[in-house]
mmCIF file with all atom_site columns, N, CA and C in Angstrom:
data_model
loop_
_atom_site.group_PDB
_atom_site.id
_atom_site.type_symbol
_atom_site.label_atom_id
_atom_site.label_alt_id
_atom_site.label_comp_id
_atom_site.label_asym_id
_atom_site.label_entity_id
_atom_site.label_seq_id
_atom_site.pdbx_PDB_ins_code
_atom_site.Cartn_x
_atom_site.Cartn_y
_atom_site.Cartn_z
_atom_site.occupancy
_atom_site.B_iso_or_equiv
_atom_site.pdbx_formal_charge
_atom_site.auth_seq_id
_atom_site.auth_comp_id
_atom_site.auth_asym_id
_atom_site.auth_atom_id
_atom_site.pdbx_PDB_model_num
ATOM 1   N N  . UNK D 1 1  ? 21.890 123.943 148.484 1.00 0.00 ? 80  UNK D N  1
ATOM 2   C CA . UNK D 1 1  ? 21.465 123.065 149.574 1.00 0.00 ? 80  UNK D CA 1
ATOM 3   C C  . UNK D 1 1  ? 20.091 122.781 149.358 1.00 0.00 ? 80  UNK D C  1
ATOM 4   N N  . UNK D 1 2  ? 19.408 123.523 148.550 1.00 0.00 ? 81  UNK D N  1
ATOM 5   C CA . UNK D 1 2  ? 17.900 123.315 148.428 1.00 0.00 ? 81  UNK D CA 1
ATOM 6   C C  . UNK D 1 2  ? 18.425 121.911 148.555 1.00 0.00 ? 81  UNK D C  1
ATOM 7   N N  . UNK D 1 3  ? 18.519 121.206 147.034 1.00 0.00 ? 82  UNK D N  1
ATOM 8   C CA . UNK D 1 3  ? 18.534 119.494 146.883 1.00 0.00 ? 82  UNK D CA 1
ATOM 9   C C  . UNK D 1 3  ? 19.236 118.542 148.338 1.00 0.00 ? 82  UNK D C  1
ATOM 10  N N  . UNK D 1 4  ? 19.756 119.279 149.383 1.00 0.00 ? 83  UNK D N  1
ATOM 11  C CA . UNK D 1 4  ? 19.802 118.586 150.290 1.00 0.00 ? 83  UNK D CA 1
ATOM 12  C C  . UNK D 1 4  ? 18.953 118.291 151.256 1.00 0.00 ? 83  UNK D C  1
ATOM 13  N N  . UNK D 1 5  ? 17.918 119.755 151.293 1.00 0.00 ? 84  UNK D N  1
ATOM 14  C CA . UNK D 1 5  ? 17.147 119.654 152.391 1.00 0.00 ? 84  UNK D CA 1
ATOM 15  C C  . UNK D 1 5  ? 15.836 118.934 151.455 1.00 0.00 ? 84  UNK D C  1
ATOM 16  N N  . UNK D 1 6  ? 15.560 119.231 150.538 1.00 0.00 ? 85  UNK D N  1
ATOM 17  C CA . UNK D 1 6  ? 14.832 118.247 148.652 1.00 0.00 ? 85  UNK D CA 1
ATOM 18  C C  . UNK D 1 6  ? 15.010 116.365 149.824 1.00 0.00 ? 85  UNK D C  1
ATOM 19  N N  . UNK D 1 7  ? 15.965 116.121 149.954 1.00 0.00 ? 86  UNK D N  1
ATOM 20  C CA . UNK D 1 7  ? 16.730 114.685 149.422 1.00 0.00 ? 86  UNK D CA 1
ATOM 21  C C  . UNK D 1 7  ? 16.780 114.046 151.369 1.00 0.00 ? 86  UNK D C  1
ATOM 22  N N  . UNK D 1 8  ? 16.766 115.118 151.781 1.00 0.00 ? 87  UNK D N  1
ATOM 23  C CA . UNK D 1 8  ? 17.613 114.541 153.987 1.00 0.00 ? 87  UNK D CA 1
ATOM 24  C C  . UNK D 1 8  ? 16.997 114.792 154.817 1.00 0.00 ? 87  UNK D C  1
ATOM 25  N N  . UNK D 1 9  ? 16.037 115.920 154.856 1.00 0.00 ? 88  UNK D N  1
ATOM 26  C CA . UNK D 1 9  ? 14.944 116.201 156.121 1.00 0.00 ? 88  UNK D CA 1
ATOM 27  C C  . UNK D 1 9  ? 14.414 115.571 156.504 1.00 0.00 ? 88  UNK D C  1
ATOM 28  N N  . UNK D 1 10 ? 13.534 114.873 155.308 1.00 0.00 ? 89  UNK D N  1
ATOM 29  C CA . UNK D 1 10 ? 12.136 113.558 155.960 1.00 0.00 ? 89  UNK D CA 1
ATOM 30  C C  . UNK D 1 10 ? 13.047 112.500 155.932 1.00 0.00 ? 89  UNK D C  1
ATOM 31  N N  . UNK D 1 11 ? 14.411 112.018 155.456 1.00 0.00 ? 90  UNK D N  1
ATOM 32  C CA . UNK D 1 11 ? 14.854 110.998 156.070 1.00 0.00 ? 90  UNK D CA 1
ATOM 33  C C  . UNK D 1 11 ? 15.641 111.202 157.903 1.00 0.00 ? 90  UNK D C  1
ATOM 34  N N  . UNK D 1 12 ? 15.893 112.329 157.916 1.00 0.00 ? 91  UNK D N  1
ATOM 35  C CA . UNK D 1 12 ? 16.399 112.429 159.062 1.00 0.00 ? 91  UNK D CA 1
ATOM 36  C C  . UNK D 1 12 ? 15.275 112.777 159.988 1.00 0.00 ? 91  UNK D C  1
ATOM 37  N N  . UNK D 1 13 ? 14.440 113.296 160.014 1.00 0.00 ? 92  UNK D N  1
ATOM 38  C CA . UNK D 1 13 ? 12.948 113.077 160.879 1.00 0.00 ? 92  UNK D CA 1
ATOM 39  C C  . UNK D 1 13 ? 12.690 111.617 161.141 1.00 0.00 ? 92  UNK D C  1
ATOM 40  N N  . UNK D 1 14 ? 12.092 110.752 159.997 1.00 0.00 ? 93  UNK D N  1
ATOM 41  C CA . UNK D 1 14 ? 12.009 110.019 159.897 1.00 0.00 ? 93  UNK D CA 1
ATOM 42  C C  . UNK D 1 14 ? 13.222 108.563 160.249 1.00 0.00 ? 93  UNK D C  1
ATOM 43  N N  . UNK D 1 15 ? 14.571 108.448 160.488 1.00 0.00 ? 94  UNK D N  1
ATOM 44  C CA . UNK D 1 15 ? 15.185 107.631 160.626 1.00 0.00 ? 94  UNK D CA 1
ATOM 45  C C  . UNK D 1 15 ? 16.293 107.792 161.704 1.00 0.00 ? 94  UNK D C  1
ATOM 46  N N  . UNK D 1 16 ? 16.565 109.245 161.810 1.00 0.00 ? 95  UNK D N  1
ATOM 47  C CA . UNK D 1 16 ? 17.709 110.072 162.910 1.00 0.00 ? 95  UNK D CA 1
ATOM 48  C C  . UNK D 1 16 ? 17.484 110.244 163.697 1.00 0.00 ? 95  UNK D C  1
ATOM 49  N N  . UNK D 1 17 ? 16.631 111.140 163.998 1.00 0.00 ? 96  UNK D N  1
ATOM 50  C CA . UNK D 1 17 ? 16.019 112.378 165.000 1.00 0.00 ? 96  UNK D CA 1
ATOM 51  C C  . UNK D 1 17 ? 15.578 111.523 165.727 1.00 0.00 ? 96  UNK D C  1
ATOM 52  N N  . UNK D 1 18 ? 16.427 111.395 167.362 1.00 0.00 ? 97  UNK D N  1
ATOM 53  C CA . UNK D 1 18 ? 16.099 110.968 168.981 1.00 0.00 ? 97  UNK D CA 1
ATOM 54  C C  . UNK D 1 18 ? 16.358 111.959 170.215 1.00 0.00 ? 97  UNK D C  1
ATOM 55  N N  . UNK D 1 19 ? 15.389 112.289 170.188 1.00 0.00 ? 98  UNK D N  1
ATOM 56  C CA . UNK D 1 19 ? 15.612 113.427 171.520 1.00 0.00 ? 98  UNK D CA 1
ATOM 57  C C  . UNK D 1 19 ? 15.508 113.114 172.728 1.00 0.00 ? 98  UNK D C  1
ATOM 58  N N  . UNK D 1 20 ? 15.921 111.565 172.659 1.00 0.00 ? 99  UNK D N  1
ATOM 59  C CA . UNK D 1 20 ? 16.264 111.141 174.040 1.00 0.00 ? 99  UNK D CA 1
ATOM 60  C C  . UNK D 1 20 ? 18.469 111.389 174.257 1.00 0.00 ? 99  UNK D C  1
ATOM 61  N N  . UNK D 1 21 ? 18.257 111.277 172.935 1.00 0.00 ? 100 UNK D N  1
ATOM 62  C CA . UNK D 1 21 ? 19.507 111.659 172.053 1.00 0.00 ? 100 UNK D CA 1
ATOM 63  C C  . UNK D 1 21 ? 20.640 113.070 171.578 1.00 0.00 ? 100 UNK D C  1
ATOM 64  N N  . UNK D 1 22 ? 19.751 113.760 171.876 1.00 0.00 ? 101 UNK D N  1
ATOM 65  C CA . UNK D 1 22 ? 19.215 115.679 171.431 1.00 0.00 ? 101 UNK D CA 1
ATOM 66  C C  . UNK D 1 22 ? 19.609 115.759 170.328 1.00 0.00 ? 101 UNK D C  1
ATOM 67  N N  . UNK D 1 23 ? 19.056 114.646 169.696 1.00 0.00 ? 102 UNK D N  1
ATOM 68  C CA . UNK D 1 23 ? 18.117 115.895 168.218 1.00 0.00 ? 102 UNK D CA 1
ATOM 69  C C  . UNK D 1 23 ? 16.713 115.145 167.534 1.00 0.00 ? 102 UNK D C  1
ATOM 70  N N  . UNK D 1 24 ? 16.164 116.319 168.444 1.00 0.00 ? 103 UNK D N  1
ATOM 71  C CA . UNK D 1 24 ? 15.175 116.167 168.251 1.00 0.00 ? 103 UNK D CA 1
ATOM 72  C C  . UNK D 1 24 ? 14.720 116.309 166.735 1.00 0.00 ? 103 UNK D C  1
ATOM 73  N N  . UNK D 1 25 ? 13.242 116.403 166.322 1.00 0.00 ? 104 UNK D N  1
ATOM 74  C CA . UNK D 1 25 ? 12.529 116.299 164.694 1.00 0.00 ? 104 UNK D CA 1
ATOM 75  C C  . UNK D 1 25 ? 13.122 117.773 164.888 1.00 0.00 ? 104 UNK D C  1
ATOM 76  N N  . UNK D 1 26 ? 13.362 118.035 163.007 1.00 0.00 ? 105 UNK D N  1
ATOM 77  C CA . UNK D 1 26 ? 13.641 119.467 162.718 1.00 0.00 ? 105 UNK D CA 1
ATOM 78  C C  . UNK D 1 26 ? 12.626 119.678 161.642 1.00 0.00 ? 105 UNK D C  1
ATOM 79  N N  . UNK D 1 27 ? 12.010 120.824 161.420 1.00 0.00 ? 106 UNK D N  1
ATOM 80  C CA . UNK D 1 27 ? 11.965 121.472 160.773 1.00 0.00 ? 106 UNK D CA 1
ATOM 81  C C  . UNK D 1 27 ? 12.549 122.112 158.836 1.00 0.00 ? 106 UNK D C  1
ATOM 82  N N  . UNK D 1 28 ? 12.121 122.444 158.628 1.00 0.00 ? 107 UNK D N  1
ATOM 83  C CA . UNK D 1 28 ? 13.155 123.157 156.966 1.00 0.00 ? 107 UNK D CA 1
ATOM 84  C C  . UNK D 1 28 ? 14.522 124.353 157.838 1.00 0.00 ? 107 UNK D C  1
ATOM 85  N N  . UNK D 1 29 ? 13.836 125.443 158.402 1.00 0.00 ? 108 UNK D N  1
ATOM 86  C CA . UNK D 1 29 ? 14.778 126.317 158.484 1.00 0.00 ? 108 UNK D CA 1
ATOM 87  C C  . UNK D 1 29 ? 15.884 125.744 159.576 1.00 0.00 ? 108 UNK D C  1
ATOM 88  N N  . UNK D 1 30 ? 15.230 124.606 160.416 1.00 0.00 ? 109 UNK D N  1
ATOM 89  C CA . UNK D 1 30 ? 16.363 124.487 161.754 1.00 0.00 ? 109 UNK D CA 1
ATOM 90  C C  . UNK D 1 30 ? 17.104 123.023 160.970 1.00 0.00 ? 109 UNK D C  1
ATOM 91  N N  . UNK D 1 31 ? 17.005 122.211 159.962 1.00 0.00 ? 110 UNK D N  1
ATOM 92  C CA . UNK D 1 31 ? 17.538 121.373 159.802 1.00 0.00 ? 110 UNK D CA 1
ATOM 93  C C  . UNK D 1 31 ? 18.803 122.091 158.774 1.00 0.00 ? 110 UNK D C  1
ATOM 94  N N  . UNK D 1 32 ? 18.735 123.306 157.895 1.00 0.00 ? 111 UNK D N  1
ATOM 95  C CA . UNK D 1 32 ? 19.088 124.003 157.225 1.00 0.00 ? 111 UNK D CA 1
ATOM 96  C C  . UNK D 1 32 ? 20.370 124.431 157.931 1.00 0.00 ? 111 UNK D C  1
ATOM 97  N N  . UNK D 1 33 ? 20.301 125.148 159.395 1.00 0.00 ? 112 UNK D N  1
ATOM 98  C CA . UNK D 1 33 ? 20.671 125.633 159.808 1.00 0.00 ? 112 UNK D CA 1
ATOM 99  C C  . UNK D 1 33 ? 21.995 125.537 160.532 1.00 0.00 ? 112 UNK D C  1
ATOM 100 N N  . UNK D 1 34 ? 21.482 123.401 160.533 1.00 0.00 ? 113 UNK D N  1
ATOM 101 C CA . UNK D 1 34 ? 22.475 122.862 160.789 1.00 0.00 ? 113 UNK D CA 1
ATOM 102 C C  . UNK D 1 34 ? 23.768 122.066 159.789 1.00 0.00 ? 113 UNK D C  1
ATOM 103 N N  . UNK D 1 35 ? 23.731 122.639 158.645 1.00 0.00 ? 114 UNK D N  1
ATOM 104 C CA . UNK D 1 35 ? 24.074 122.332 157.763 1.00 0.00 ? 114 UNK D CA 1
ATOM 105 C C  . UNK D 1 35 ? 25.400 123.687 157.406 1.00 0.00 ? 114 UNK D C  1
ATOM 106 N N  . UNK D 1 36 ? 26.573 122.924 156.998 1.00 0.00 ? 115 UNK D N  1
ATOM 107 C CA . UNK D 1 36 ? 27.906 124.048 157.077 1.00 0.00 ? 115 UNK D CA 1
ATOM 108 C C  . UNK D 1 36 ? 28.487 123.867 156.105 1.00 0.00 ? 115 UNK D C  1
ATOM 109 N N  . UNK D 1 37 ? 28.813 124.634 155.213 1.00 0.00 ? 116 UNK D N  1
ATOM 110 C CA . UNK D 1 37 ? 29.543 124.236 153.868 1.00 0.00 ? 116 UNK D CA 1
ATOM 111 C C  . UNK D 1 37 ? 30.830 124.228 153.795 1.00 0.00 ? 116 UNK D C  1
ATOM 112 N N  . UNK D 1 38 ? 31.408 123.176 153.671 1.00 0.00 ? 117 UNK D N  1
ATOM 113 C CA . UNK D 1 38 ? 32.636 122.013 153.718 1.00 0.00 ? 117 UNK D CA 1
ATOM 114 C C  . UNK D 1 38 ? 33.907 121.893 152.709 1.00 0.00 ? 117 UNK D C  1
ATOM 115 N N  . UNK D 1 39 ? 33.502 122.178 152.051 1.00 0.00 ? 118 UNK D N  1
ATOM 116 C CA . UNK D 1 39 ? 34.037 122.172 149.669 1.00 0.00 ? 118 UNK D CA 1
ATOM 117 C C  . UNK D 1 39 ? 33.494 121.960 149.123 1.00 0.00 ? 118 UNK D C  1
ATOM 118 N N  . UNK D 1 40 ? 33.573 122.515 148.042 1.00 0.00 ? 119 UNK D N  1
ATOM 119 C CA . UNK D 1 40 ? 33.152 122.616 146.882 1.00 0.00 ? 119 UNK D CA 1
ATOM 120 C C  . UNK D 1 40 ? 34.446 122.134 145.560 1.00 0.00 ? 119 UNK D C  1
ATOM 121 N N  . UNK D 1 41 ? 33.731 120.771 145.033 1.00 0.00 ? 120 UNK D N  1
ATOM 122 C CA . UNK D 1 41 ? 35.078 120.160 144.383 1.00 0.00 ? 120 UNK D CA 1
ATOM 123 C C  . UNK D 1 41 ? 34.518 120.459 142.789 1.00 0.00 ? 120 UNK D C  1
ATOM 124 N N  . UNK D 1 42 ? 35.038 120.950 142.155 1.00 0.00 ? 121 UNK D N  1
ATOM 125 C CA . UNK D 1 42 ? 35.039 121.352 140.970 1.00 0.00 ? 121 UNK D CA 1
ATOM 126 C C  . UNK D 1 42 ? 35.677 119.378 139.714 1.00 0.00 ? 121 UNK D C  1
ATOM 127 N N  . UNK D 1 43 ? 34.872 119.083 139.704 1.00 0.00 ? 122 UNK D N  1
ATOM 128 C CA . UNK D 1 43 ? 35.779 117.850 138.658 1.00 0.00 ? 122 UNK D CA 1
ATOM 129 C C  . UNK D 1 43 ? 35.032 117.530 137.614 1.00 0.00 ? 122 UNK D C  1
ATOM 130 N N  . UNK D 1 44 ? 35.322 118.536 136.866 1.00 0.00 ? 123 UNK D N  1
ATOM 131 C CA . UNK D 1 44 ? 35.525 118.932 135.277 1.00 0.00 ? 123 UNK D CA 1
ATOM 132 C C  . UNK D 1 44 ? 34.747 119.991 134.773 1.00 0.00 ? 123 UNK D C  1
ATOM 133 N N  . UNK D 1 45 ? 34.320 120.967 133.656 1.00 0.00 ? 124 UNK D N  1
ATOM 134 C CA . UNK D 1 45 ? 33.855 122.088 133.677 1.00 0.00 ? 124 UNK D CA 1
ATOM 135 C C  . UNK D 1 45 ? 31.943 121.392 133.763 1.00 0.00 ? 124 UNK D C  1
ATOM 136 N N  . UNK D 1 46 ? 30.949 120.587 133.911 1.00 0.00 ? 125 UNK D N  1
ATOM 137 C CA . UNK D 1 46 ? 30.296 120.403 134.200 1.00 0.00 ? 125 UNK D CA 1
ATOM 138 C C  . UNK D 1 46 ? 30.134 120.345 135.244 1.00 0.00 ? 125 UNK D C  1
ATOM 139 N N  . UNK D 1 47 ? 30.841 119.410 136.283 1.00 0.00 ? 126 UNK D N  1
ATOM 140 C CA . UNK D 1 47 ? 29.930 118.542 137.073 1.00 0.00 ? 126 UNK D CA 1
ATOM 141 C C  . UNK D 1 47 ? 31.309 119.226 138.539 1.00 0.00 ? 126 UNK D C  1
ATOM 142 N N  . UNK D 1 48 ? 29.941 119.625 139.647 1.00 0.00 ? 127 UNK D N  1
ATOM 143 C CA . UNK D 1 48 ? 30.470 120.106 140.425 1.00 0.00 ? 127 UNK D CA 1
ATOM 144 C C  . UNK D 1 48 ? 29.893 119.615 141.958 1.00 0.00 ? 127 UNK D C  1
ATOM 145 N N  . UNK D 1 49 ? 30.538 119.644 142.924 1.00 0.00 ? 128 UNK D N  1
ATOM 146 C CA . UNK D 1 49 ? 30.580 118.532 143.713 1.00 0.00 ? 128 UNK D CA 1
ATOM 147 C C  . UNK D 1 49 ? 30.107 119.491 145.221 1.00 0.00 ? 128 UNK D C  1
ATOM 148 N N  . UNK D 1 50 ? 29.065 120.191 146.226 1.00 0.00 ? 129 UNK D N  1
ATOM 149 C CA . UNK D 1 50 ? 29.435 120.840 146.654 1.00 0.00 ? 129 UNK D CA 1
ATOM 150 C C  . UNK D 1 50 ? 28.679 119.913 147.877 1.00 0.00 ? 129 UNK D C  1
ATOM 151 N N  . UNK D 1 51 ? 30.363 120.383 149.105 1.00 0.00 ? 130 UNK D N  1
ATOM 152 C CA . UNK D 1 51 ? 30.352 119.103 149.823 1.00 0.00 ? 130 UNK D CA 1
ATOM 153 C C  . UNK D 1 51 ? 29.448 119.859 151.854 1.00 0.00 ? 130 UNK D C  1
ATOM 154 N N  . UNK D 1 52 ? 28.714 119.159 152.265 1.00 0.00 ? 131 UNK D N  1
ATOM 155 C CA . UNK D 1 52 ? 28.031 120.209 153.698 1.00 0.00 ? 131 UNK D CA 1
ATOM 156 C C  . UNK D 1 52 ? 28.333 119.031 154.623 1.00 0.00 ? 131 UNK D C  1
ATOM 157 N N  . UNK D 1 53 ? 29.110 119.861 155.845 1.00 0.00 ? 132 UNK D N  1
ATOM 158 C CA . UNK D 1 53 ? 28.578 119.004 157.380 1.00 0.00 ? 132 UNK D CA 1
ATOM 159 C C  . UNK D 1 53 ? 27.274 119.422 157.350 1.00 0.00 ? 132 UNK D C  1
ATOM 160 N N  . UNK D 1 54 ? 27.138 118.002 158.600 1.00 0.00 ? 133 UNK D N  1
ATOM 161 C CA . UNK D 1 54 ? 25.449 118.295 159.042 1.00 0.00 ? 133 UNK D CA 1
ATOM 162 C C  . UNK D 1 54 ? 25.434 117.710 160.591 1.00 0.00 ? 133 UNK D C  1
ATOM 163 N N  . UNK D 1 55 ? 26.506 118.283 160.927 1.00 0.00 ? 134 UNK D N  1
ATOM 164 C CA . UNK D 1 55 ? 26.169 118.434 162.477 1.00 0.00 ? 134 UNK D CA 1
ATOM 165 C C  . UNK D 1 55 ? 26.322 117.667 163.795 1.00 0.00 ? 134 UNK D C  1
ATOM 166 N N  . UNK D 1 56 ? 26.265 116.480 162.859 1.00 0.00 ? 135 UNK D N  1
ATOM 167 C CA . UNK D 1 56 ? 26.126 114.832 163.930 1.00 0.00 ? 135 UNK D CA 1
ATOM 168 C C  . UNK D 1 56 ? 24.478 114.472 163.058 1.00 0.00 ? 135 UNK D C  1
ATOM 169 N N  . UNK D 1 57 ? 23.398 115.242 162.671 1.00 0.00 ? 136 UNK D N  1
ATOM 170 C CA . UNK D 1 57 ? 22.794 114.641 162.205 1.00 0.00 ? 136 UNK D CA 1
ATOM 171 C C  . UNK D 1 57 ? 21.842 113.239 161.995 1.00 0.00 ? 136 UNK D C  1
ATOM 172 N N  . UNK D 1 58 ? 23.079 113.626 161.527 1.00 0.00 ? 137 UNK D N  1
ATOM 173 C CA . UNK D 1 58 ? 23.178 111.451 159.947 1.00 0.00 ? 137 UNK D CA 1
ATOM 174 C C  . UNK D 1 58 ? 24.112 111.433 160.062 1.00 0.00 ? 137 UNK D C  1
ATOM 175 N N  . UNK D 1 59 ? 24.778 111.269 161.758 1.00 0.00 ? 138 UNK D N  1
ATOM 176 C CA . UNK D 1 59 ? 25.707 110.232 161.306 1.00 0.00 ? 138 UNK D CA 1
ATOM 177 C C  . UNK D 1 59 ? 26.901 110.750 161.186 1.00 0.00 ? 138 UNK D C  1
ATOM 178 N N  . UNK D 1 60 ? 27.293 112.038 161.249 1.00 0.00 ? 139 UNK D N  1
ATOM 179 C CA . UNK D 1 60 ? 28.362 112.786 160.451 1.00 0.00 ? 139 UNK D CA 1
ATOM 180 C C  . UNK D 1 60 ? 28.874 112.131 159.360 1.00 0.00 ? 139 UNK D C  1
ATOM 181 N N  . UNK D 1 61 ? 28.117 111.953 158.595 1.00 0.00 ? 140 UNK D N  1
ATOM 182 C CA . UNK D 1 61 ? 28.388 111.637 156.949 1.00 0.00 ? 140 UNK D CA 1
ATOM 183 C C  . UNK D 1 61 ? 28.060 112.962 156.172 1.00 0.00 ? 140 UNK D C  1
ATOM 184 N N  . UNK D 1 62 ? 29.013 113.165 154.996 1.00 0.00 ? 141 UNK D N  1
ATOM 185 C CA . UNK D 1 62 ? 29.017 114.334 154.122 1.00 0.00 ? 141 UNK D CA 1
ATOM 186 C C  . UNK D 1 62 ? 27.746 114.146 153.241 1.00 0.00 ? 141 UNK D C  1
ATOM 187 N N  . UNK D 1 63 ? 27.299 115.402 153.153 1.00 0.00 ? 142 UNK D N  1
ATOM 188 C CA . UNK D 1 63 ? 26.261 115.064 152.326 1.00 0.00 ? 142 UNK D CA 1
ATOM 189 C C  . UNK D 1 63 ? 26.503 116.264 150.995 1.00 0.00 ? 142 UNK D C  1
ATOM 190 N N  . UNK D 1 64 ? 26.372 116.313 150.090 1.00 0.00 ? 143 UNK D N  1
ATOM 191 C CA . UNK D 1 64 ? 26.958 116.477 149.073 1.00 0.00 ? 143 UNK D CA 1
ATOM 192 C C  . UNK D 1 64 ? 25.530 116.989 147.546 1.00 0.00 ? 143 UNK D C  1
ATOM 193 N N  . UNK D 1 65 ? 25.678 118.132 147.285 1.00 0.00 ? 144 UNK D N  1
ATOM 194 C CA . UNK D 1 65 ? 24.724 118.621 146.394 1.00 0.00 ? 144 UNK D CA 1
ATOM 195 C C  . UNK D 1 65 ? 25.727 118.416 144.987 1.00 0.00 ? 144 UNK D C  1
ATOM 196 N N  . UNK D 1 66 ? 25.138 117.667 144.331 1.00 0.00 ? 145 UNK D N  1
ATOM 197 C CA . UNK D 1 66 ? 25.701 117.483 142.582 1.00 0.00 ? 145 UNK D CA 1
ATOM 198 C C  . UNK D 1 66 ? 25.043 118.137 141.767 1.00 0.00 ? 145 UNK D C  1
ATOM 199 N N  . UNK D 1 67 ? 25.690 118.824 140.684 1.00 0.00 ? 146 UNK D N  1
ATOM 200 C CA . UNK D 1 67 ? 25.832 118.899 139.336 1.00 0.00 ? 146 UNK D CA 1
ATOM 201 C C  . UNK D 1 67 ? 26.573 118.246 138.097 1.00 0.00 ? 146 UNK D C  1
ATOM 202 N N  . UNK D 1 68 ? 25.415 117.954 137.214 1.00 0.00 ? 147 UNK D N  1
ATOM 203 C CA . UNK D 1 68 ? 26.518 117.114 135.768 1.00 0.00 ? 147 UNK D CA 1
ATOM 204 C C  . UNK D 1 68 ? 26.129 118.185 134.941 1.00 0.00 ? 147 UNK D C  1
ATOM 205 N N  . UNK D 1 69 ? 25.904 118.952 134.723 1.00 0.00 ? 148 UNK D N  1
ATOM 206 C CA . UNK D 1 69 ? 25.272 120.549 133.894 1.00 0.00 ? 148 UNK D CA 1
ATOM 207 C C  . UNK D 1 69 ? 25.885 121.297 134.216 1.00 0.00 ? 148 UNK D C  1
ATOM 208 N N  . UNK D 1 70 ? 26.470 121.531 135.441 1.00 0.00 ? 149 UNK D N  1
ATOM 209 C CA . UNK D 1 70 ? 27.514 122.587 135.289 1.00 0.00 ? 149 UNK D CA 1
ATOM 210 C C  . UNK D 1 70 ? 26.259 123.814 135.914 1.00 0.00 ? 149 UNK D C  1
ATOM 211 N N  . UNK D 1 71 ? 25.236 123.792 136.432 1.00 0.00 ? 150 UNK D N  1
ATOM 212 C CA . UNK D 1 71 ? 24.161 124.952 136.536 1.00 0.00 ? 150 UNK D CA 1
ATOM 213 C C  . UNK D 1 71 ? 22.785 124.262 137.885 1.00 0.00 ? 150 UNK D C  1
ATOM 214 N N  . UNK D 1 72 ? 22.656 123.500 137.306 1.00 0.00 ? 151 UNK D N  1
ATOM 215 C CA . UNK D 1 72 ? 21.590 122.422 138.437 1.00 0.00 ? 151 UNK D CA 1
ATOM 216 C C  . UNK D 1 72 ? 22.193 121.754 138.926 1.00 0.00 ? 151 UNK D C  1
ATOM 217 N N  . UNK D 1 73 ? 21.685 121.991 140.404 1.00 0.00 ? 152 UNK D N  1
ATOM 218 C CA . UNK D 1 73 ? 22.171 120.873 141.229 1.00 0.00 ? 152 UNK D CA 1
ATOM 219 C C  . UNK D 1 73 ? 20.607 119.997 141.737 1.00 0.00 ? 152 UNK D C  1
ATOM 220 N N  . UNK D 1 74 ? 20.844 119.679 140.860 1.00 0.00 ? 153 UNK D N  1
ATOM 221 C CA . UNK D 1 74 ? 19.639 118.599 140.867 1.00 0.00 ? 153 UNK D CA 1
ATOM 222 C C  . UNK D 1 74 ? 19.645 116.530 141.505 1.00 0.00 ? 153 UNK D C  1
ATOM 223 N N  . UNK D 1 75 ? 20.223 116.315 141.838 1.00 0.00 ? 154 UNK D N  1
ATOM 224 C CA . UNK D 1 75 ? 20.853 115.503 142.744 1.00 0.00 ? 154 UNK D CA 1
ATOM 225 C C  . UNK D 1 75 ? 22.117 115.538 143.615 1.00 0.00 ? 154 UNK D C  1
ATOM 226 N N  . UNK D 1 76 ? 21.712 114.737 145.095 1.00 0.00 ? 155 UNK D N  1
ATOM 227 C CA . UNK D 1 76 ? 22.755 115.130 145.975 1.00 0.00 ? 155 UNK D CA 1
ATOM 228 C C  . UNK D 1 76 ? 22.894 112.595 146.363 1.00 0.00 ? 155 UNK D C  1
ATOM 229 N N  . UNK D 1 77 ? 23.429 113.325 147.136 1.00 0.00 ? 156 UNK D N  1
ATOM 230 C CA . UNK D 1 77 ? 24.182 111.766 147.799 1.00 0.00 ? 156 UNK D CA 1
ATOM 231 C C  . UNK D 1 77 ? 24.863 112.146 149.407 1.00 0.00 ? 156 UNK D C  1
ATOM 232 N N  . UNK D 1 78 ? 24.637 110.904 149.988 1.00 0.00 ? 157 UNK D N  1
ATOM 233 C CA . UNK D 1 78 ? 25.488 110.578 151.705 1.00 0.00 ? 157 UNK D CA 1
ATOM 234 C C  . UNK D 1 78 ? 26.911 110.108 150.653 1.00 0.00 ? 157 UNK D C  1
ATOM 235 N N  . UNK D 1 79 ? 27.855 110.500 152.356 1.00 0.00 ? 158 UNK D N  1
ATOM 236 C CA . UNK D 1 79 ? 29.206 109.926 151.844 1.00 0.00 ? 158 UNK D CA 1
ATOM 237 C C  . UNK D 1 79 ? 29.436 109.974 153.119 1.00 0.00 ? 158 UNK D C  1
ATOM 238 N N  . UNK D 1 80 ? 30.562 108.595 153.605 1.00 0.00 ? 159 UNK D N  1
ATOM 239 C CA . UNK D 1 80 ? 31.057 108.820 154.746 1.00 0.00 ? 159 UNK D CA 1
ATOM 240 C C  . UNK D 1 80 ? 30.852 107.927 155.812 1.00 0.00 ? 159 UNK D C  1
#
């Protein structure tokens, strides 16, 4: 989840947060509280994707933490 917070918290606060629509700017703990584990996909012995729901903060996209070495989740992407 750390890579998701690293890559998307500032994006949310700068581009998606809107007080009038009920999406205030968030600190790290509040952002984490909106993330919900949705799925874990084992694509190969070294490739793993962990999908998170984001409670509508980013347009109901899936946020995906990715590991290409089977250990470290250094990459992320948004899907949907």
